[in-house]
CSV table of N, CA and C in Angstrom, one decimal:
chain,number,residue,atom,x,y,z
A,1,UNK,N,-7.0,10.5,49.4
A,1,UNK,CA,-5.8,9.9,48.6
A,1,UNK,C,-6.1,8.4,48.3
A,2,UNK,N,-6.9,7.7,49.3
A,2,UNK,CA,-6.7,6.4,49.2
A,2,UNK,C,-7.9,5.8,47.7
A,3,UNK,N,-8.4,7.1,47.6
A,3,UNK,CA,-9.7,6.9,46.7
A,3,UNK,C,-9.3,6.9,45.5
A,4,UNK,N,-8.0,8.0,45.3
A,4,UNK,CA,-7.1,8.0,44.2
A,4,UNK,C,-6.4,6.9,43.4
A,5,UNK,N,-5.9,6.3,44.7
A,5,UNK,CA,-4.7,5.0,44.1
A,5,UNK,C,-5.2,4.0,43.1
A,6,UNK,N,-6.5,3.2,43.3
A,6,UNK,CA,-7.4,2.5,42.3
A,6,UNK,C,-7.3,3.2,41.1
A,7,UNK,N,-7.6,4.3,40.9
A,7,UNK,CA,-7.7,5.1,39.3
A,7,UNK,C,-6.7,5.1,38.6
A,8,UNK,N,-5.6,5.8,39.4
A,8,UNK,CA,-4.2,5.9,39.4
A,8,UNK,C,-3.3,4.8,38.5
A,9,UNK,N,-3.7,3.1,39.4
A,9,UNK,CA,-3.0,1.8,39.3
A,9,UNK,C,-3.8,1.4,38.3
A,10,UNK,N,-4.5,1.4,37.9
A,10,UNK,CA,-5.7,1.3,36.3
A,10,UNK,C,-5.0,2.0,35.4
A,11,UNK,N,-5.1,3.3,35.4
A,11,UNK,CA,-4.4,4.1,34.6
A,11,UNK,C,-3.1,3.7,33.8
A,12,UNK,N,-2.3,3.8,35.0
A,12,UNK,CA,-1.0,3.4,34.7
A,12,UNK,C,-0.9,1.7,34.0
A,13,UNK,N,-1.9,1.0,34.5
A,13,UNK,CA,-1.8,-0.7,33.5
A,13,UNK,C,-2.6,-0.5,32.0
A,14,UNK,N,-2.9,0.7,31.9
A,14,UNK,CA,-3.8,0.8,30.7
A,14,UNK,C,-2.8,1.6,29.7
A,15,UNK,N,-1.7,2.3,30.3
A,15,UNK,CA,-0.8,3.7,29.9
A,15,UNK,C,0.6,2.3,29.3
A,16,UNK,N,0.7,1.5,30.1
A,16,UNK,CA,1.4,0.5,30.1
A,16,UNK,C,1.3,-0.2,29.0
A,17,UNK,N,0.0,-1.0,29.0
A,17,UNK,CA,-0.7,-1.9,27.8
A,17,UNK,C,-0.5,-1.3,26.1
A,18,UNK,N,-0.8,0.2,26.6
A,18,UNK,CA,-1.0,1.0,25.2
A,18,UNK,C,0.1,1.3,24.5
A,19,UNK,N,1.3,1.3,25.6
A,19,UNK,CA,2.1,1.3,24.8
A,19,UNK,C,3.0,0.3,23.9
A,20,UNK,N,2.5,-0.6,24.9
A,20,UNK,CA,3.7,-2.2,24.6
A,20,UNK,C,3.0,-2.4,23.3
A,21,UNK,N,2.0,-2.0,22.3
A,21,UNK,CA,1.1,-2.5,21.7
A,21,UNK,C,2.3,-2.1,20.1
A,22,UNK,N,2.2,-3.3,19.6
A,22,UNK,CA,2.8,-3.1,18.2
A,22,UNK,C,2.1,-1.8,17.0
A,23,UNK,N,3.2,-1.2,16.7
A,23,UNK,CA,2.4,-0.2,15.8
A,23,UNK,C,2.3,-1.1,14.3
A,24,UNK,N,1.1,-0.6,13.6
A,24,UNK,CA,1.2,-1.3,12.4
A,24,UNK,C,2.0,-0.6,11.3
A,25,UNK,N,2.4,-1.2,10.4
A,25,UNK,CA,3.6,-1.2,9.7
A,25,UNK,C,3.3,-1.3,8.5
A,26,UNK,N,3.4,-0.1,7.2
A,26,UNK,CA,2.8,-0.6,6.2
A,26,UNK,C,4.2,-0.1,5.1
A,27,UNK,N,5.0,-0.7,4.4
A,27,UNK,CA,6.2,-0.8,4.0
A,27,UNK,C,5.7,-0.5,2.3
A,28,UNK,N,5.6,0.4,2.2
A,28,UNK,CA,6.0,0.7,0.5
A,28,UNK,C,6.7,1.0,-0.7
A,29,UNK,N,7.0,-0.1,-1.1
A,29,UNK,CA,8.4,0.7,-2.2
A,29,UNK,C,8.1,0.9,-3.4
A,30,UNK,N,8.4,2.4,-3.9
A,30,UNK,CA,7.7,2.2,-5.4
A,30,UNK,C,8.9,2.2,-5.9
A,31,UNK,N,8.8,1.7,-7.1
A,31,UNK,CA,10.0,1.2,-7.8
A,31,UNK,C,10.3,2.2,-9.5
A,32,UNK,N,11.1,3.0,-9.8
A,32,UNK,CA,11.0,3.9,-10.6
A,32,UNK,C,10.0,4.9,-10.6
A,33,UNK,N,9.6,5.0,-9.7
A,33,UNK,CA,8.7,6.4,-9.4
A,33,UNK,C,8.6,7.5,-9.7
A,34,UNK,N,10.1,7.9,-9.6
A,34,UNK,CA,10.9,9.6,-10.1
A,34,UNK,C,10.3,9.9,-8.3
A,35,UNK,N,10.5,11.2,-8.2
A,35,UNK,CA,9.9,12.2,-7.6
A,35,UNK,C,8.7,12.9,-7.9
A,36,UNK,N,7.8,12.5,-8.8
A,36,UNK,CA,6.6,12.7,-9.2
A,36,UNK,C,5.3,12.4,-8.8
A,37,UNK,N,5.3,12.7,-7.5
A,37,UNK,CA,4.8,12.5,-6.6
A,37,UNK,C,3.6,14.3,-5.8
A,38,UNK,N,2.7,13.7,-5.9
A,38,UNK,CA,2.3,15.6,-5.2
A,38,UNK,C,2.6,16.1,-3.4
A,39,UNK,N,2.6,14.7,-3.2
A,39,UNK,CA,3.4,14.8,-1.3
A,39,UNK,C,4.6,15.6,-1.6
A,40,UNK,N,5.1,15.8,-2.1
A,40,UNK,CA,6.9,16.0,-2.8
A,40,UNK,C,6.9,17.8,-3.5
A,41,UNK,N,5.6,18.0,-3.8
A,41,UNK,CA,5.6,19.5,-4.3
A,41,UNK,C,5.2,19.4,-6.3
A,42,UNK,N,4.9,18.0,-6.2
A,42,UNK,CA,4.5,17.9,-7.8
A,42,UNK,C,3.5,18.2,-8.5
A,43,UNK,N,2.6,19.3,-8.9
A,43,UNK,CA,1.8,19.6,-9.1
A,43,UNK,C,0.6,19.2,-10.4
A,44,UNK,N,1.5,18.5,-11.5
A,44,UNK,CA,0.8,18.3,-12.4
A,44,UNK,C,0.2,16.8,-12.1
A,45,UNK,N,0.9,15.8,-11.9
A,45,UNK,CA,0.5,14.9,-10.8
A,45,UNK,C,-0.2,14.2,-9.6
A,46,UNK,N,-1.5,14.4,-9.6
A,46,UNK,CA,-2.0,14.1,-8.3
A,46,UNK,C,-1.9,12.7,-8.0
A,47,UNK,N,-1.1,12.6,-6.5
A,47,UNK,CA,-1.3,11.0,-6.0
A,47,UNK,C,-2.1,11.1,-4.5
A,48,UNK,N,-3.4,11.3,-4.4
A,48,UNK,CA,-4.3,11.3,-2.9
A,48,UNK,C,-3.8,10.5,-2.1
A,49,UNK,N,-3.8,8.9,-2.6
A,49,UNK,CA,-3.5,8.4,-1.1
A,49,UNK,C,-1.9,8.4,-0.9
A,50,UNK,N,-1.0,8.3,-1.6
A,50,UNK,CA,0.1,8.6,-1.2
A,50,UNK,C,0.5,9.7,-0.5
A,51,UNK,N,-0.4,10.9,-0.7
A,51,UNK,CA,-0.1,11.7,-0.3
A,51,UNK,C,-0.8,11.6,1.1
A,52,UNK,N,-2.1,11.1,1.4
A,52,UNK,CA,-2.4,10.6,3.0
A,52,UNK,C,-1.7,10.1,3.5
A,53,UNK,N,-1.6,8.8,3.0
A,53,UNK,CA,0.3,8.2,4.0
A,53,UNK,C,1.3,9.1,4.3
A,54,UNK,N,1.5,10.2,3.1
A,54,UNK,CA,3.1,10.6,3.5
A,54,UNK,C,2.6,12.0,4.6
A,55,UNK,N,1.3,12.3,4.5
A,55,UNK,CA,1.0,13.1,5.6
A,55,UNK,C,0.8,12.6,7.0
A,56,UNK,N,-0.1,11.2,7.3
A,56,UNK,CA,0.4,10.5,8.6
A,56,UNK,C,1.2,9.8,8.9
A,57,UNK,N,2.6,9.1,7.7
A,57,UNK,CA,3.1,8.5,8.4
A,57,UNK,C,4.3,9.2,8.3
A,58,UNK,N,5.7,8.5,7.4
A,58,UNK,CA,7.3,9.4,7.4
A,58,UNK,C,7.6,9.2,6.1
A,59,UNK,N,7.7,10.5,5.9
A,59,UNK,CA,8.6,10.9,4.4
A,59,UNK,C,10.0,11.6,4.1
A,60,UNK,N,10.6,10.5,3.5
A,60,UNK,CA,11.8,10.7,3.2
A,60,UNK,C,12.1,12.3,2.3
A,61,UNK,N,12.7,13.0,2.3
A,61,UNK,CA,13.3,14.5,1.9
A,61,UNK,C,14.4,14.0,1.0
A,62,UNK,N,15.8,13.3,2.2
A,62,UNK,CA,16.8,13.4,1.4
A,62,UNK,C,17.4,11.9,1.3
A,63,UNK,N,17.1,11.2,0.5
A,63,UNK,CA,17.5,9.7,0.6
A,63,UNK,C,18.5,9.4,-0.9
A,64,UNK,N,19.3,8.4,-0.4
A,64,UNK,CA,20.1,8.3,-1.1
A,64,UNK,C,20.0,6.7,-1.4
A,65,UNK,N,20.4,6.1,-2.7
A,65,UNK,CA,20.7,4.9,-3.0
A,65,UNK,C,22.4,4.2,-3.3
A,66,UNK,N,22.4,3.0,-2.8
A,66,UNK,CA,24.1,2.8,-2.8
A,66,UNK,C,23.9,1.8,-4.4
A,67,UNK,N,22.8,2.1,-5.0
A,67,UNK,CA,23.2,1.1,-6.1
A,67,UNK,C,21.9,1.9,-7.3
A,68,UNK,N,22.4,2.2,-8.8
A,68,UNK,CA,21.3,2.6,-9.3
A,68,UNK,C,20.1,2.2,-9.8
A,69,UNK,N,20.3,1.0,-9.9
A,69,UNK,CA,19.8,0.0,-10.8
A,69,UNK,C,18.7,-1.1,-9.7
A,70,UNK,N,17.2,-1.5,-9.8
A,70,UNK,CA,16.4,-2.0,-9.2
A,70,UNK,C,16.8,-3.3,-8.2
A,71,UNK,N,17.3,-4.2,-8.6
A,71,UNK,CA,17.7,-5.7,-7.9
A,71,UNK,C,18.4,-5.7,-6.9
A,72,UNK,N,20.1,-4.7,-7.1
A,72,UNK,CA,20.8,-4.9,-6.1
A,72,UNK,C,19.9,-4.1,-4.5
A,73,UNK,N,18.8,-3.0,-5.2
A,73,UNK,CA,18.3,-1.9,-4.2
A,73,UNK,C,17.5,-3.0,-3.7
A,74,UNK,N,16.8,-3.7,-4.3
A,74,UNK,CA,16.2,-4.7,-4.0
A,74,UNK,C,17.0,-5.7,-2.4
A,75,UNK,N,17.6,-5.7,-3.3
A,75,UNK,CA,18.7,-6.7,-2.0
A,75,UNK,C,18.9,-5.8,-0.3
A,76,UNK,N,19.1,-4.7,-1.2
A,76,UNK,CA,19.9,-3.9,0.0
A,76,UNK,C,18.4,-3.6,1.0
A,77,UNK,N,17.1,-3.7,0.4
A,77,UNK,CA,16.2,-2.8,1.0
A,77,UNK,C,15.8,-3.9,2.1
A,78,UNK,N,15.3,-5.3,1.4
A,78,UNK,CA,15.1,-6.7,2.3
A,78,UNK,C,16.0,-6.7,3.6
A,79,UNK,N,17.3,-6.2,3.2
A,79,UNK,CA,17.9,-7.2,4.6
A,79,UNK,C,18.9,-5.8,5.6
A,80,UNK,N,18.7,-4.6,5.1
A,80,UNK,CA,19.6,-3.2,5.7
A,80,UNK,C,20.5,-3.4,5.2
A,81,UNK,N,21.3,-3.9,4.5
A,81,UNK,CA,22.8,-3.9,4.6
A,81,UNK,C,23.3,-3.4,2.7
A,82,UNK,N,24.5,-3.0,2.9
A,82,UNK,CA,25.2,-2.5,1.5
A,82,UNK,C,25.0,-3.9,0.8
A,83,UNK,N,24.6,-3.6,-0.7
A,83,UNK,CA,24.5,-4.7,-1.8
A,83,UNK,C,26.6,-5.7,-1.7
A,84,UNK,N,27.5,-4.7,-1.7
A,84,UNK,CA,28.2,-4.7,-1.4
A,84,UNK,C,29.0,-6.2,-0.3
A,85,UNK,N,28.4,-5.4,0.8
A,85,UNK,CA,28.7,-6.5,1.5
A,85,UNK,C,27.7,-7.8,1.8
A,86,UNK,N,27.0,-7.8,0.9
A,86,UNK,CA,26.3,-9.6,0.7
A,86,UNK,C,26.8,-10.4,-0.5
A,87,UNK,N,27.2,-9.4,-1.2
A,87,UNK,CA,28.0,-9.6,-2.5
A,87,UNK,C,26.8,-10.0,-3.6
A,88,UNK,N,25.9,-8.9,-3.0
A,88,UNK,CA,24.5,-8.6,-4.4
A,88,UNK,C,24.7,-7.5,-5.1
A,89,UNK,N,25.7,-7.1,-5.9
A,89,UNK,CA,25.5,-5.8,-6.2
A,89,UNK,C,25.4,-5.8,-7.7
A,90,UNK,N,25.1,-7.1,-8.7
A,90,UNK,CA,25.1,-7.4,-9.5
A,90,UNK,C,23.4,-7.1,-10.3
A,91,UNK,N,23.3,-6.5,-11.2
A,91,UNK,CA,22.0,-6.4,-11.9
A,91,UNK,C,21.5,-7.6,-12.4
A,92,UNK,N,20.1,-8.8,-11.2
A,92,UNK,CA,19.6,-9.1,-11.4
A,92,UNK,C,21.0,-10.3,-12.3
A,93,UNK,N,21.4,-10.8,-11.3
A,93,UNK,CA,22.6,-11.4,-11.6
A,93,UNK,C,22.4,-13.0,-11.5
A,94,UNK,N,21.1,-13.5,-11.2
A,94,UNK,CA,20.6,-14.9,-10.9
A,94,UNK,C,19.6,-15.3,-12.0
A,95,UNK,N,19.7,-14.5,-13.0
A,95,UNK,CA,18.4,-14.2,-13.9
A,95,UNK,C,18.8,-16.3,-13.9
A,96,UNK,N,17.3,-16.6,-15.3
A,96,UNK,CA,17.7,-18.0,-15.3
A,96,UNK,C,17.8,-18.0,-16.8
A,97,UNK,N,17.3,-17.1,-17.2
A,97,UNK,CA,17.6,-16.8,-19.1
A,97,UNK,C,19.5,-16.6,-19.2
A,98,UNK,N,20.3,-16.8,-18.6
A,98,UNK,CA,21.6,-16.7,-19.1
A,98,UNK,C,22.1,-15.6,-18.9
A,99,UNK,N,21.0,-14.2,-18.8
A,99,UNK,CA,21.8,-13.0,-19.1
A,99,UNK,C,22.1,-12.2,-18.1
A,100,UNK,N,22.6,-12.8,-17.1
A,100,UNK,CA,23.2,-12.1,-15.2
A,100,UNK,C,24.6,-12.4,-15.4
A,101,UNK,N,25.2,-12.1,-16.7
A,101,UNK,CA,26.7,-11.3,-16.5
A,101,UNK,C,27.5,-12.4,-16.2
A,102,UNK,N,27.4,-14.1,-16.2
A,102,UNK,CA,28.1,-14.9,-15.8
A,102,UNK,C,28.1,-15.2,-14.4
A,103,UNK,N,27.6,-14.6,-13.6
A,103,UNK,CA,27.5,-14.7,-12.3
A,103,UNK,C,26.4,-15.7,-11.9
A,104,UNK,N,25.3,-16.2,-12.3
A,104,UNK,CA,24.4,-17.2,-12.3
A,104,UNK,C,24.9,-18.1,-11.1
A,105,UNK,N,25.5,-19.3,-11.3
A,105,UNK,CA,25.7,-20.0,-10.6
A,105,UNK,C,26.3,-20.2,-8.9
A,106,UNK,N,26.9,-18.4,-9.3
A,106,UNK,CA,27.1,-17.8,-7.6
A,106,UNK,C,25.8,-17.7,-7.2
A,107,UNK,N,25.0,-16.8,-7.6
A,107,UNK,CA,23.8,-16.0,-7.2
A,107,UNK,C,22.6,-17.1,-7.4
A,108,UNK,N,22.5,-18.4,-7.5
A,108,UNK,CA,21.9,-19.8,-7.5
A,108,UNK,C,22.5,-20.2,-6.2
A,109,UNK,N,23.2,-20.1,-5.9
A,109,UNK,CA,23.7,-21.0,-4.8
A,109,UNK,C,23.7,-19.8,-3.3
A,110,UNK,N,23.9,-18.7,-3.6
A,110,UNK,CA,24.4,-17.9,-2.2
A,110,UNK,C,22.9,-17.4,-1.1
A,111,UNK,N,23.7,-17.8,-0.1
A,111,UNK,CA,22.5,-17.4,0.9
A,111,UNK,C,23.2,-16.6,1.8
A,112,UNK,N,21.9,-16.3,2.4
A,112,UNK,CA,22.5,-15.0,3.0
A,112,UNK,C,22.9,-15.0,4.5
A,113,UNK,N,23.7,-14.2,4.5
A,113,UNK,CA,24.1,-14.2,6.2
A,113,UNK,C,23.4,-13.7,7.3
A,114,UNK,N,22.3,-13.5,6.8
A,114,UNK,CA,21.7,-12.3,8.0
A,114,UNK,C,20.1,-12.8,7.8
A,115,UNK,N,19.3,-12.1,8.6
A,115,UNK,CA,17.9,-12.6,8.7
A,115,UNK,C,17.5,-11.5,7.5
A,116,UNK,N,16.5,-11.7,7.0
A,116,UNK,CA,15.6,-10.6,6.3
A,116,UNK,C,14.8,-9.9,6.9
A,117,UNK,N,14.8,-8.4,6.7
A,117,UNK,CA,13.6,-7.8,7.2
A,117,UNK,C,12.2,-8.1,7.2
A,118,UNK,N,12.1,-8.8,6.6
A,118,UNK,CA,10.5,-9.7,6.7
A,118,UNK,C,10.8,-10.9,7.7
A,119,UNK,N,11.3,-11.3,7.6
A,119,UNK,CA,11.8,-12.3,8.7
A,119,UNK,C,11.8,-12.1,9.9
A,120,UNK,N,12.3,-11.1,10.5
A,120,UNK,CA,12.6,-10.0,11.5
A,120,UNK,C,10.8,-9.5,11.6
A,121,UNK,N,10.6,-9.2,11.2
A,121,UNK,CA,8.8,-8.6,11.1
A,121,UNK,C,7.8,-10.3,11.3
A,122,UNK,N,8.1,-11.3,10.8
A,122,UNK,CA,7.7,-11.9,11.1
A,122,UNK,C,7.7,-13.2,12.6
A,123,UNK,N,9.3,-13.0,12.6
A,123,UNK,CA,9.3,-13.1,14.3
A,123,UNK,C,8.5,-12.0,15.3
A,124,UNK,N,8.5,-11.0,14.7
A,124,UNK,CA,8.2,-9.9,15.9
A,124,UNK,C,6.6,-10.1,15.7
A,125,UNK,N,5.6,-11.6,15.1
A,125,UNK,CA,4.1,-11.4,15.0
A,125,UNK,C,3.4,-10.5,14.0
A,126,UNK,N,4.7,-10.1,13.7
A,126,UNK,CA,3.8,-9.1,11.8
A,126,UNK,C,3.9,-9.6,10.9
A,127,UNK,N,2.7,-9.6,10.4
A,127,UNK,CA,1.7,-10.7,8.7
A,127,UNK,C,3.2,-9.8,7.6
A,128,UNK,N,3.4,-10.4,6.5
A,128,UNK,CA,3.8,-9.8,5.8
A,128,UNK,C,4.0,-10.3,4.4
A,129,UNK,N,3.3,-9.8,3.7
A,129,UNK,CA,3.5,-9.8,2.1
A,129,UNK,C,3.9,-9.2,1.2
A,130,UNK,N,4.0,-9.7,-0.1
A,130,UNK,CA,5.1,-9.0,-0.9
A,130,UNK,C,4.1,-8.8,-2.3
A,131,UNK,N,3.6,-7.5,-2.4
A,131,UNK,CA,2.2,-7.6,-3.3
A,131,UNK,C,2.7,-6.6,-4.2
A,132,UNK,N,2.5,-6.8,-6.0
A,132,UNK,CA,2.5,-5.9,-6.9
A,132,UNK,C,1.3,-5.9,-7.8
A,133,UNK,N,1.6,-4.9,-8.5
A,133,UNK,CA,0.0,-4.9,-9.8
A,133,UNK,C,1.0,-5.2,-11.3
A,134,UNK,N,-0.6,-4.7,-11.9
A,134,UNK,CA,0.2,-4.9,-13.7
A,134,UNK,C,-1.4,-4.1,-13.7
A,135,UNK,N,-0.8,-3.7,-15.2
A,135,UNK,CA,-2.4,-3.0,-16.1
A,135,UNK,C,-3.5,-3.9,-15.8
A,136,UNK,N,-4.7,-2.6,-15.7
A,136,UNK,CA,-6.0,-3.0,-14.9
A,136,UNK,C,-5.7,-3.6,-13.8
A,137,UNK,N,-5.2,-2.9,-13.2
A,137,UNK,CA,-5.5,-3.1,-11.8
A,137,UNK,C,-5.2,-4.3,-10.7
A,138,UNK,N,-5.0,-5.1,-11.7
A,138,UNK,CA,-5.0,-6.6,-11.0
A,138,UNK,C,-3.4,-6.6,-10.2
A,139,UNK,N,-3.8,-7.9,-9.0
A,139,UNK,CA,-2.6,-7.8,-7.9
A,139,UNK,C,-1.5,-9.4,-8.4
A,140,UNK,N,-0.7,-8.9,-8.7
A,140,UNK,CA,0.3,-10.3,-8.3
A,140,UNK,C,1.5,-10.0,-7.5
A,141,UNK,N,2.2,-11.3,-7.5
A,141,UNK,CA,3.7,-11.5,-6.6
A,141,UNK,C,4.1,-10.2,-6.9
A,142,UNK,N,4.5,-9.7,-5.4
A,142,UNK,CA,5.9,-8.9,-5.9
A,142,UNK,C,7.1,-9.0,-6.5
A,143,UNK,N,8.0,-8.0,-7.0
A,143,UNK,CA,9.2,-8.8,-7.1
A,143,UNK,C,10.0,-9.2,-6.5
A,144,UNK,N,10.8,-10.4,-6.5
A,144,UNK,CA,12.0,-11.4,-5.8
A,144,UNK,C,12.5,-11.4,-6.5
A,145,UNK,N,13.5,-10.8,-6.8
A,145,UNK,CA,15.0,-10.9,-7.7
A,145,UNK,C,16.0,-10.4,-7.0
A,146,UNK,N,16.3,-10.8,-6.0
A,146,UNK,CA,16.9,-9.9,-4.8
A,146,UNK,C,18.3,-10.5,-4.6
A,147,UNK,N,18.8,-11.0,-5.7
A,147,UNK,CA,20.4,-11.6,-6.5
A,147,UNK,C,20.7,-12.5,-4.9
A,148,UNK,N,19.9,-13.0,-4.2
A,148,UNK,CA,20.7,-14.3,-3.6
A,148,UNK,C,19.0,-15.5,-3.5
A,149,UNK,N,19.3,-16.4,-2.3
A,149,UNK,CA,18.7,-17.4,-2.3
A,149,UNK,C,17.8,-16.7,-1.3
A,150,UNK,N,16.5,-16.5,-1.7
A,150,UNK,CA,15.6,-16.6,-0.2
A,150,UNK,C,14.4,-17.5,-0.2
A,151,UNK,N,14.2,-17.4,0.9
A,151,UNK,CA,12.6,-19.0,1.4
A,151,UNK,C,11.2,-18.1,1.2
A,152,UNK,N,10.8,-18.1,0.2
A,152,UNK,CA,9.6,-18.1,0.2
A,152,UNK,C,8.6,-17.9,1.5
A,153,UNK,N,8.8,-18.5,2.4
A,153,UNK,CA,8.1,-18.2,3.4
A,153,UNK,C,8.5,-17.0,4.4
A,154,UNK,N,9.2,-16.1,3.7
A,154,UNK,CA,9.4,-15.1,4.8
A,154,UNK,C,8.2,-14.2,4.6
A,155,UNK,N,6.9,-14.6,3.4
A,155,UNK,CA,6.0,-13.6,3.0
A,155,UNK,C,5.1,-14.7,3.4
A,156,UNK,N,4.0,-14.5,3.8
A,156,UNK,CA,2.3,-15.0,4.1
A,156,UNK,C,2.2,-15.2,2.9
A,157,UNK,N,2.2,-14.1,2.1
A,157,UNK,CA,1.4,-14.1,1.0
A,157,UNK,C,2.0,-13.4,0.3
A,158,UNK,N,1.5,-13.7,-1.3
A,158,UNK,CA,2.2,-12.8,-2.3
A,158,UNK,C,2.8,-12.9,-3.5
């Protein structure tokens, strides 16, 4: 028995270690996608790696949106909460061309009450960026139209 307990107390600091260990986190939002997708049952459509991700990691079935339109989802996706109650529920309502419905100079000035999910990821030691494409392939900024005030720095990069 006593030959045991050394393997044992190893084991268990290794069973220990392995778990405390951050899983990595890879956050994808496609933005007017449809369901056209072949993870989803779409056939004329092939998407391979999407469809690797949605085989190893979690795919949504039945998801719903509280807003229909890109910005306010935008808002809602950054920080968990209803567009509603941050009082983002406005379409891209901070534009700086004039055309955010009169609402501009709220949505220039308002910050938010709550931390951002990037924020929150980046206290917790996770890199995080905010990366989009355009034709050929090439990578820029994602989008930030997320109808209130955010810092820049809640992304590494992007």
């Amino acid at each position: 028995m006593r030959n045991l307990l050394f393997p044992i107390i190893c084991l268990s600091f290794l069973i220990t270690q392995f778990a405390s260990a951050a899983p990595n986190i890879v956050w994808i939002i496609g933005e007017d996608a449809s369901p056209n997708l072949s993870c989803y049952g779409e056939e004329t459509i092939e998407t391979p790696r999407l469809d690797g991700l949605a085989q190893e990691g979690v795919r949504f079935e039945n998801a719903f949106v509280t807003c229909p339109v890109c910005s306010p989802s935008r808002s809602a996706m950054v920080t968990g909460m209803y567009q509603t109650t941050l009082g983002a529920h406005n379409h891209r309502s901070q534009r700086e061309d004039g055309k955010g419905g009169g609402n501009e100079d709220y949505y220039e000035s308002y910050k938010l009450p709550v931390k951002s999910i990037p924020d929150l990821f980046k206290e917790a030691g996770y890199a995080t960026y905010n990366v989009g494409w355009e034709a050929g392939g090439k990578t820029k900024p994602g989008k930030t139209d997320y109808n209130f005030i955010w810092d820049p720095a809640m992304y590494d990069s992007g």
